[in-house]
Amino acid sequence: MELTGQVALVTGASRGLGLALARELLRRGCRVAVCARDPEELERARVELARDGADVLAVPCDVSNRDQVEELVARTVDQFGSLDVLITNAGVIQVGPLPTMRVEDFEDAMGVMFWGVVLPTLAALPHLRETRGRIVTITSIGGKVAAPHLLPYDAAKFAAVGFSEGLAAELAREGVRVTTVVPGLMRTGSPLNAFFKGQEAREFSWFTVADSVPGLSMDAERAARRIVTAMQRGRTEVLLTAPAKLAVRVHGLMPATTVRTLGLVNRLLPRADAADQHAVRGEAAATAIGSPLFHRLIATTRRAAERLRQRPGPVASPAAVRSARSAPGEATGPGDVSSS
Ligand code: NAP
C-alpha cells in the first residue's frame, strides 16, 4: 500500500504510541486525524504534528462513547474526503492485585480497550470498504498471556484480540486487511500516567523498572515504524519484542505450565486487600520513592515520557488532572489521586 496522500485515523494519539504512530504516518505522507479525551492535550499534540504544515485534524473523543466515535469518523471523512487507515490505539492501564479492583475498573478497561476498538471499527468500516483500506488493532501481550496484577487490562485486551482476529477472517474477502498488533513492553513513558493500586509505590516500581529495561521493552518510535510497515504490507499479526514472542510461544505450547509459573510470579508481587481500592497516578507514586538507584533505573522511561508528551499528563478524573498539573515538587500523595 502506498501511503502518500492516504487518510489515517489514530485513536489515543495525544501522547505515547499513538503520537509516535501519527508522526510516522505523517512522515510517510499520510493526512492524519487524531483523537483523545483531553481537548487541551490533544490540541497541543495537533499543533506539534502540524508544525511543518502537515494536514492534521484533531477531534476530542471518548472512544467508549458511540455518538462521539460516529462524529469522529464523520468529521474525518468530511475533512479529508475518504478514510484509508484506522488504528485503534487508545488505552488505559490499572496495575494492582484483584482485591483492589472494582467492577468499575473492569468496565473502564472494557470501555476503552474493547468497545474503544469495536465502535471506531464499525463506524469506519463503510468507508474502509470503499477504499479497500486497512485496520490496525493495537492490543497487548496481556491479550495473549494474562499477567497478574493487570486483570481488567488483560480481560479487555483478550477481547480485543478475539475481535480483531475474527474481523481479519471476515473482512479478508472484502479486501479490507486487518493487522492485530501484540506489543510487549514499549517505552512510551506511559507508566507516569498509568494508575496503581494497593501498595502503589511498589507496584509502580516493578512495572516501571520492567518498562525501562532495554531488551525487555522496545523504543516506542521503533515500534511505530514496525507497525506502520506491517500495516502497509497487510500483515495479519505483529508481535513486538522478543520476550513477548517467547511468552506467546511458551503459552501456546504449555498453557497450564505458563499459568502456574505466573502464579509463582504473583507470589513475588505486592499484596493488598479491598481496603486499598483508591488509585494513584504513576507520577505521584514515583515521588514516594526516594532511592536514587530506582530513579536511575527508570531514566529511559522518563526520557520516553519527554519525547512522547506524557507530561503534564491528561488523566481520567478531575482529581487526577489537578495532581498531574502541579509542579513535581508539589506532587500530591497517594490519596489525592483517585479514579473513583
Ligand atoms: P498512553 O501513553 O497512556 O496513551 C494513551 C492514549 O489514549 C492517550 O492519548 C489518551 O489520551 C488516550 N485515551 C485513553 N483513554 C481514551 C478514551 N476513552 N478515548 C480516547 N482516547 C483515550 O499509552 P501508550 O503506552 O502509548 O499505549 C498505547 C496503546 O498501546 C494502548 O492500547 C496500550 O494498551 C498498548 N500497549 C502499550 C504497551 C506499553 O508498554 N506502553 C504495551 C503493550 C500494549 P486521554 O487520556 O486524553 O484520553
CSV table of C-alpha atoms and ligand atoms in Angstrom, one decimal:
chain,number,residue,atom,x,y,z
A,1,MET,CA,0.0,0.0,0.0
A,2,GLU,CA,1.4,3.4,-1.0
A,3,LEU,CA,0.8,5.8,1.9
A,4,THR,CA,1.3,9.2,0.2
A,5,GLY,CA,-2.0,11.1,0.4
A,6,GLN,CA,-3.8,8.4,2.3
A,7,VAL,CA,-6.1,9.3,5.2
A,8,ALA,CA,-5.3,7.7,8.5
A,9,LEU,CA,-7.3,8.0,11.8
A,10,VAL,CA,-5.4,7.1,15.0
A,11,THR,CA,-7.2,6.9,18.4
A,12,GLY,CA,-5.5,7.9,21.6
A,13,ALA,CA,-2.8,10.0,19.8
A,14,SER,CA,-2.2,12.9,22.2
A,15,ARG,CA,0.8,11.1,23.7
A,16,GLY,CA,2.6,7.8,23.8
A,17,LEU,CA,2.5,5.2,21.0
A,18,GLY,CA,-0.5,6.9,19.3
A,19,LEU,CA,1.5,10.1,18.9
A,20,ALA,CA,4.5,8.2,17.6
A,21,LEU,CA,2.2,6.5,15.1
A,22,ALA,CA,0.7,9.8,14.0
A,23,ARG,CA,4.2,11.3,13.5
A,24,GLU,CA,5.3,8.2,11.5
A,25,LEU,CA,2.2,8.3,9.3
A,26,LEU,CA,2.8,12.0,8.5
A,27,ARG,CA,6.4,11.3,7.8
A,28,ARG,CA,5.3,8.7,5.2
A,29,GLY,CA,2.9,11.2,3.5
A,30,CYS,CA,-0.5,10.5,5.1
A,31,ARG,CA,-3.1,13.0,6.1
A,32,VAL,CA,-3.9,12.2,9.7
A,33,ALA,CA,-6.8,12.6,12.1
A,34,VAL,CA,-6.2,12.0,15.8
A,35,CYS,CA,-8.4,11.8,18.9
A,36,ALA,CA,-8.1,11.7,22.7
A,37,ARG,CA,-10.4,12.7,25.6
A,38,ASP,CA,-8.5,15.7,27.0
A,39,PRO,CA,-9.0,18.6,24.5
A,40,GLU,CA,-6.1,20.7,25.7
A,41,GLU,CA,-3.6,17.9,25.5
A,42,LEU,CA,-5.0,16.9,22.1
A,43,GLU,CA,-4.7,20.4,20.7
A,44,ARG,CA,-1.1,20.6,21.9
A,45,ALA,CA,-0.4,17.4,20.1
A,46,ARG,CA,-2.1,18.7,16.9
A,47,VAL,CA,0.0,21.9,16.9
A,48,GLU,CA,3.1,19.8,17.2
A,49,LEU,CA,2.1,17.3,14.5
A,50,ALA,CA,1.0,20.2,12.1
A,51,ARG,CA,4.2,22.2,12.7
A,52,ASP,CA,5.7,21.6,9.3
A,53,GLY,CA,2.4,22.4,7.5
A,54,ALA,CA,1.0,18.9,7.7
A,55,ASP,CA,-2.7,18.2,7.3
A,56,VAL,CA,-3.9,17.2,10.8
A,57,LEU,CA,-7.4,17.0,12.2
A,58,ALA,CA,-7.8,16.7,16.0
A,59,VAL,CA,-11.2,15.7,17.4
A,60,PRO,CA,-11.8,15.3,21.1
A,61,CYS,CA,-13.5,12.0,21.6
A,62,ASP,CA,-14.0,9.2,24.1
A,63,VAL,CA,-13.7,6.0,22.2
A,64,SER,CA,-16.1,4.2,24.5
A,65,ASN,CA,-18.9,6.6,23.5
A,66,ARG,CA,-20.8,5.6,20.4
A,67,ASP,CA,-22.1,9.1,19.4
A,68,GLN,CA,-18.7,10.7,19.9
A,69,VAL,CA,-17.0,7.9,17.8
A,70,GLU,CA,-19.5,8.3,15.0
A,71,GLU,CA,-18.9,12.0,15.0
A,72,LEU,CA,-15.1,11.4,14.9
A,73,VAL,CA,-15.3,9.3,11.8
A,74,ALA,CA,-17.8,11.6,10.1
A,75,ARG,CA,-15.6,14.6,10.7
A,76,THR,CA,-12.6,12.8,9.4
A,77,VAL,CA,-14.3,11.9,6.2
A,78,ASP,CA,-15.8,15.4,5.9
A,79,GLN,CA,-12.4,17.0,6.2
A,80,PHE,CA,-10.4,14.6,4.0
A,81,GLY,CA,-13.0,13.1,1.7
A,82,SER,CA,-12.2,9.5,2.5
A,83,LEU,CA,-10.7,7.1,5.0
A,84,ASP,CA,-8.0,4.6,4.2
A,85,VAL,CA,-6.5,3.5,7.6
A,86,LEU,CA,-7.9,3.1,11.1
A,87,ILE,CA,-5.6,2.5,14.0
A,88,THR,CA,-7.4,1.8,17.3
A,89,ASN,CA,-4.7,2.5,19.8
A,90,ALA,CA,-6.4,4.3,22.8
A,91,GLY,CA,-5.7,2.5,26.1
A,92,VAL,CA,-5.6,2.9,29.9
A,93,ILE,CA,-3.8,0.8,32.4
A,94,GLN,CA,-4.6,0.0,36.1
A,95,VAL,CA,-2.0,-2.1,37.9
A,96,GLY,CA,-2.8,-3.8,41.2
A,97,PRO,CA,-3.9,-7.2,42.7
A,98,LEU,CA,-7.5,-8.4,42.2
A,99,PRO,CA,-8.8,-7.3,45.7
A,100,THR,CA,-8.0,-3.7,44.8
A,101,MET,CA,-10.0,-3.8,41.6
A,102,ARG,CA,-13.6,-2.6,41.5
A,103,VAL,CA,-16.2,-3.6,39.0
A,104,GLU,CA,-15.8,-0.1,37.5
A,105,ASP,CA,-12.2,-0.8,36.7
A,106,PHE,CA,-13.3,-3.7,34.6
A,107,GLU,CA,-16.0,-1.5,33.0
A,108,ASP,CA,-13.5,1.3,32.3
A,109,ALA,CA,-10.9,-1.1,30.7
A,110,MET,CA,-13.6,-2.8,28.5
A,111,GLY,CA,-14.9,0.7,27.6
A,112,VAL,CA,-11.6,1.9,26.2
A,113,MET,CA,-9.9,-1.2,25.0
A,114,PHE,CA,-12.8,-3.4,23.8
A,115,TRP,CA,-15.6,-1.0,22.9
A,116,GLY,CA,-13.0,1.6,22.0
A,117,VAL,CA,-11.8,-0.9,19.3
A,118,VAL,CA,-15.3,-2.2,18.2
A,119,LEU,CA,-17.1,1.2,17.9
A,120,PRO,CA,-14.5,3.0,15.8
A,121,THR,CA,-14.1,-0.1,13.6
A,122,LEU,CA,-17.8,-0.4,13.0
A,123,ALA,CA,-18.1,3.3,12.3
A,124,ALA,CA,-15.2,3.4,9.9
A,125,LEU,CA,-16.0,0.1,8.1
A,126,PRO,CA,-18.3,1.5,5.4
A,127,HIS,CA,-15.6,4.0,4.4
A,128,LEU,CA,-12.8,1.4,4.6
A,129,ARG,CA,-14.8,-1.0,2.4
A,130,GLU,CA,-15.0,1.8,-0.3
A,131,THR,CA,-11.2,2.4,-0.2
A,132,ARG,CA,-10.3,-1.3,0.5
A,133,GLY,CA,-8.4,0.2,3.4
A,134,ARG,CA,-6.6,-1.1,6.5
A,135,ILE,CA,-7.5,-1.6,10.1
A,136,VAL,CA,-4.8,-1.9,12.8
A,137,THR,CA,-5.8,-3.0,16.3
A,138,ILE,CA,-3.2,-2.3,19.0
A,139,THR,CA,-3.7,-5.0,21.6
A,140,SER,CA,-1.0,-6.2,24.0
A,141,ILE,CA,0.9,-9.3,25.2
A,142,GLY,CA,-1.7,-9.0,28.0
A,143,GLY,CA,-4.3,-10.1,25.4
A,144,LYS,CA,-2.4,-13.4,24.8
A,145,VAL,CA,-0.9,-14.2,28.1
A,146,ALA,CA,-2.7,-12.8,31.2
A,147,ALA,CA,-0.2,-11.2,33.6
A,148,PRO,CA,-1.1,-11.0,37.3
A,149,HIS,CA,-2.0,-7.6,38.7
A,150,LEU,CA,-3.4,-6.5,35.4
A,151,LEU,CA,-6.8,-8.3,35.3
A,152,PRO,CA,-9.1,-5.5,33.9
A,153,TYR,CA,-6.4,-4.8,31.2
A,154,ASP,CA,-5.8,-8.5,30.4
A,155,ALA,CA,-9.5,-9.1,30.0
A,156,ALA,CA,-10.1,-6.2,27.7
A,157,LYS,CA,-7.1,-7.0,25.6
A,158,PHE,CA,-8.1,-10.6,25.2
A,159,ALA,CA,-11.5,-9.4,24.0
A,160,ALA,CA,-9.7,-7.0,21.6
A,161,VAL,CA,-7.5,-9.8,20.2
A,162,GLY,CA,-10.6,-12.0,19.6
A,163,PHE,CA,-12.5,-9.3,17.9
A,164,SER,CA,-9.5,-8.3,15.7
A,165,GLU,CA,-8.6,-11.8,14.6
A,166,GLY,CA,-12.2,-12.7,13.8
A,167,LEU,CA,-12.5,-9.4,11.9
A,168,ALA,CA,-9.5,-10.2,9.8
A,169,ALA,CA,-11.1,-13.5,8.8
A,170,GLU,CA,-14.4,-12.0,7.9
A,171,LEU,CA,-13.1,-9.0,6.0
A,172,ALA,CA,-10.4,-10.8,4.0
A,173,ARG,CA,-12.8,-11.5,1.1
A,174,GLU,CA,-13.8,-7.8,1.0
A,175,GLY,CA,-10.2,-6.6,0.5
A,176,VAL,CA,-10.0,-4.8,3.9
A,177,ARG,CA,-6.9,-6.0,5.7
A,178,VAL,CA,-6.7,-6.2,9.5
A,179,THR,CA,-3.5,-6.2,11.4
A,180,THR,CA,-3.6,-7.3,15.1
A,181,VAL,CA,-0.6,-5.8,16.8
A,182,VAL,CA,0.5,-7.6,20.0
A,183,PRO,CA,3.2,-5.5,21.7
A,184,GLY,CA,5.2,-6.5,24.7
A,185,LEU,CA,6.5,-3.6,26.8
A,186,MET,CA,7.2,-0.4,24.9
A,187,ARG,CA,9.0,2.7,26.2
A,188,THR,CA,6.1,5.2,25.7
A,189,GLY,CA,6.5,6.8,29.1
A,190,SER,CA,3.0,5.7,29.9
A,191,PRO,CA,3.7,4.4,33.5
A,192,LEU,CA,3.8,8.0,34.6
A,193,ASN,CA,0.1,8.3,33.5
A,194,ALA,CA,-1.0,4.8,34.5
A,195,PHE,CA,-2.9,4.1,37.7
A,196,PHE,CA,-1.5,2.0,40.5
A,197,LYS,CA,-3.5,0.4,43.4
A,198,GLY,CA,-2.7,-1.3,46.7
A,199,GLN,CA,1.0,-0.8,47.5
A,200,GLU,CA,1.2,1.9,44.9
A,201,ALA,CA,4.9,2.7,45.1
A,202,ARG,CA,5.9,-1.0,45.0
A,203,GLU,CA,3.5,-1.6,42.1
A,204,PHE,CA,4.9,1.4,40.2
A,205,SER,CA,8.5,0.1,40.9
A,206,TRP,CA,8.2,-3.3,39.4
A,207,PHE,CA,6.1,-2.1,36.5
A,208,THR,CA,8.3,0.8,35.6
A,209,VAL,CA,11.6,-0.9,36.0
A,210,ALA,CA,10.4,-3.7,33.6
A,211,ASP,CA,9.3,-0.9,31.2
A,212,SER,CA,12.7,0.7,31.3
A,213,VAL,CA,14.9,-2.3,30.6
A,214,PRO,CA,16.2,-2.4,27.0
A,215,GLY,CA,15.8,-5.9,25.7
A,216,LEU,CA,12.6,-6.3,27.8
A,217,SER,CA,11.0,-3.2,26.3
A,218,MET,CA,11.1,-1.6,22.9
A,219,ASP,CA,11.5,2.0,21.9
A,220,ALA,CA,8.1,3.4,21.0
A,221,GLU,CA,9.3,5.1,17.8
A,222,ARG,CA,10.8,1.8,16.6
A,223,ALA,CA,7.5,0.1,17.4
A,224,ALA,CA,5.6,2.7,15.4
A,225,ARG,CA,7.8,2.2,12.4
A,226,ARG,CA,7.3,-1.6,12.6
A,227,ILE,CA,3.6,-1.2,13.0
A,228,VAL,CA,3.1,1.1,10.0
A,229,THR,CA,5.3,-1.1,7.8
A,230,ALA,CA,3.3,-4.2,8.8
A,231,MET,CA,0.1,-2.3,8.1
A,232,GLN,CA,1.4,-1.3,4.6
A,233,ARG,CA,2.3,-4.9,3.9
A,234,GLY,CA,-1.1,-6.1,5.1
A,235,ARG,CA,0.3,-8.5,7.7
A,236,THR,CA,-2.3,-10.2,9.9
A,237,GLU,CA,-0.4,-10.3,13.2
A,238,VAL,CA,2.6,-8.4,14.5
A,239,LEU,CA,4.3,-9.5,17.8
A,240,LEU,CA,6.6,-6.8,19.1
A,241,THR,CA,9.6,-7.6,21.4
A,242,ALA,CA,11.5,-10.9,21.8
A,243,PRO,CA,10.1,-11.6,25.3
A,244,ALA,CA,6.5,-11.2,24.0
A,245,LYS,CA,7.2,-13.6,21.2
A,246,LEU,CA,8.7,-16.1,23.6
A,247,ALA,CA,5.8,-15.7,26.0
A,248,VAL,CA,3.2,-16.3,23.3
A,249,ARG,CA,5.0,-19.4,22.0
A,250,VAL,CA,5.5,-20.9,25.5
A,251,HIS,CA,1.9,-20.2,26.4
A,252,GLY,CA,0.7,-21.8,23.1
A,253,LEU,CA,2.8,-25.0,23.8
A,254,MET,CA,2.2,-25.2,27.6
A,255,PRO,CA,-0.7,-23.1,28.7
A,256,ALA,CA,-1.2,-24.8,32.1
A,257,THR,CA,2.5,-24.6,33.0
A,258,THR,CA,2.6,-20.9,31.9
A,259,VAL,CA,-0.4,-20.1,34.2
A,260,ARG,CA,1.3,-22.0,37.1
A,261,THR,CA,4.5,-20.1,36.5
A,262,LEU,CA,2.6,-16.8,36.5
A,263,GLY,CA,1.1,-17.9,39.8
A,264,LEU,CA,4.6,-18.1,41.3
A,265,VAL,CA,5.4,-14.7,39.8
A,266,ASN,CA,2.3,-13.4,41.5
A,267,ARG,CA,3.6,-14.5,44.9
A,268,LEU,CA,6.5,-12.1,44.5
A,269,LEU,CA,4.2,-9.1,43.7
A,270,PRO,CA,3.0,-6.8,46.5
A,271,ARG,CA,-0.2,-7.9,48.3
A,272,ALA,CA,-3.1,-5.7,49.2
A,273,ASP,CA,-6.7,-6.0,50.2
A,274,ALA,CA,-10.1,-4.5,49.3
A,275,ALA,CA,-9.4,-1.5,51.7
A,276,ASP,CA,-6.8,-0.3,49.1
A,277,GLN,CA,-9.1,0.4,46.1
A,278,HIS,CA,-8.0,4.0,45.5
A,279,ALA,CA,-5.8,4.6,42.5
A,280,VAL,CA,-2.6,6.7,42.3
A,281,ARG,CA,-1.2,8.1,39.1
A,282,GLY,CA,2.3,6.9,38.3
A,283,GLU,CA,3.9,10.3,38.5
A,284,ALA,CA,2.6,10.7,42.1
A,285,ALA,CA,3.6,7.1,43.1
A,286,ALA,CA,7.2,7.9,41.8
A,287,THR,CA,7.5,10.9,44.3
A,288,ALA,CA,7.1,8.4,47.2
A,289,ILE,CA,10.2,6.5,46.1
A,290,GLY,CA,13.4,8.1,47.5
A,291,SER,CA,16.0,5.6,46.1
A,292,PRO,CA,18.4,7.4,43.6
A,293,LEU,CA,19.1,3.9,42.1
A,294,PHE,CA,15.5,3.4,41.3
A,295,HIS,CA,15.3,6.8,39.6
A,296,ARG,CA,18.4,6.0,37.6
A,297,LEU,CA,16.8,2.7,36.6
A,298,ILE,CA,13.7,4.3,35.2
A,299,ALA,CA,15.6,7.1,33.3
A,300,THR,CA,14.7,5.6,29.9
A,301,THR,CA,11.0,5.7,30.8
A,302,ARG,CA,11.4,9.4,31.8
A,303,ARG,CA,13.2,10.2,28.6
A,304,ALA,CA,10.4,8.5,26.6
A,305,ALA,CA,7.9,10.4,28.6
A,306,GLU,CA,9.5,13.7,27.5
A,307,ARG,CA,9.7,12.7,23.8
A,308,LEU,CA,6.1,11.4,23.8
A,309,ARG,CA,4.4,14.2,25.7
A,310,GLN,CA,3.4,12.3,28.8
A,311,ARG,CA,3.7,15.5,30.9
A,312,PRO,CA,1.8,17.3,32.4
A,313,GLY,CA,-0.3,14.3,31.6
A,314,PRO,CA,-4.0,14.2,30.9
A,315,VAL,CA,-5.8,11.7,33.1
A,316,ALA,CA,-9.3,10.3,33.6
A,317,SER,CA,-10.6,12.1,36.7
A,318,PRO,CA,-10.6,15.8,37.7
A,319,ALA,CA,-8.7,15.0,40.8
A,320,ALA,CA,-6.0,13.3,38.8
A,321,VAL,CA,-5.8,16.2,36.4
A,322,ARG,CA,-5.2,18.6,39.3
A,323,SER,CA,-2.4,16.3,40.5
A,324,ALA,CA,-0.9,16.0,37.1
A,325,ARG,CA,-0.7,19.7,36.6
A,326,SER,CA,1.0,20.5,39.8
A,327,ALA,CA,4.8,21.1,39.7
A,328,PRO,CA,6.8,17.9,40.5
A,329,GLY,CA,7.8,19.2,44.0
A,330,GLU,CA,4.1,19.8,44.7
A,331,ALA,CA,3.0,16.3,43.6
A,332,THR,CA,0.2,15.1,45.8
A,333,GLY,CA,0.3,12.0,48.0
A,334,PRO,CA,-1.4,8.7,47.1
A,335,GLY,CA,-4.8,9.5,48.5
A,336,ASP,CA,-5.1,12.7,46.3
A,337,VAL,CA,-5.4,10.9,43.0
A,338,SER,CA,-8.4,8.7,42.8
A,339,SER,CA,-10.1,7.1,39.9
A,340,SER,CA,-13.3,6.8,41.9
B,1,NAP,P1,-0.6,6.3,26.8
B,1,NAP,O1,0.8,6.9,26.7
B,1,NAP,O2,-1.2,6.3,28.2
B,1,NAP,O3,-1.6,7.0,25.8
B,1,NAP,C1,-2.9,6.6,25.8
B,1,NAP,C2,-3.6,7.5,24.8
B,1,NAP,O4,-5.0,7.0,24.7
B,1,NAP,C3,-3.7,9.0,25.2
B,1,NAP,O5,-3.7,9.8,24.1
B,1,NAP,C4,-5.0,9.1,25.9
B,1,NAP,O6,-5.5,10.4,26.0
B,1,NAP,C5,-5.9,8.1,25.0
B,1,NAP,N1,-7.1,7.6,25.7
B,1,NAP,C6,-7.2,7.0,26.8
B,1,NAP,N2,-8.5,6.7,27.1
B,1,NAP,C7,-9.2,7.1,26.0
B,1,NAP,C8,-10.6,7.1,25.6
B,1,NAP,N3,-11.5,6.6,26.4
B,1,NAP,N4,-10.9,7.7,24.5
B,1,NAP,C9,-10.0,8.3,23.7
B,1,NAP,N5,-8.7,8.3,24.0
B,1,NAP,C10,-8.3,7.8,25.1
B,1,NAP,O7,-0.5,4.8,26.4
B,1,NAP,P2,0.6,4.0,25.4
B,1,NAP,O8,1.6,3.4,26.3
B,1,NAP,O9,1.0,4.9,24.3
B,1,NAP,O10,-0.3,2.8,24.9
B,1,NAP,C11,-0.9,2.9,23.6
B,1,NAP,C12,-1.5,1.5,23.3
B,1,NAP,O11,-0.5,0.5,23.3
B,1,NAP,C13,-2.6,1.1,24.4
B,1,NAP,O12,-3.7,0.5,23.7
B,1,NAP,C14,-1.8,0.1,25.2
B,1,NAP,O13,-2.6,-0.8,25.9
B,1,NAP,C15,-0.9,-0.5,24.2
B,1,NAP,N6,0.3,-1.2,24.8
B,1,NAP,C16,1.2,-0.4,25.4
B,1,NAP,C17,2.3,-1.0,26.0
B,1,NAP,C18,3.4,-0.2,26.7
B,1,NAP,O14,4.3,-0.8,27.2
B,1,NAP,N7,3.3,1.1,26.7
B,1,NAP,C19,2.5,-2.4,25.8
B,1,NAP,C20,1.5,-3.1,25.1
B,1,NAP,C21,0.4,-2.5,24.6
B,1,NAP,P3,-6.6,10.9,27.0
B,1,NAP,O15,-6.2,10.4,28.4
B,1,NAP,O16,-6.6,12.4,26.9
B,1,NAP,O17,-7.9,10.4,26.6
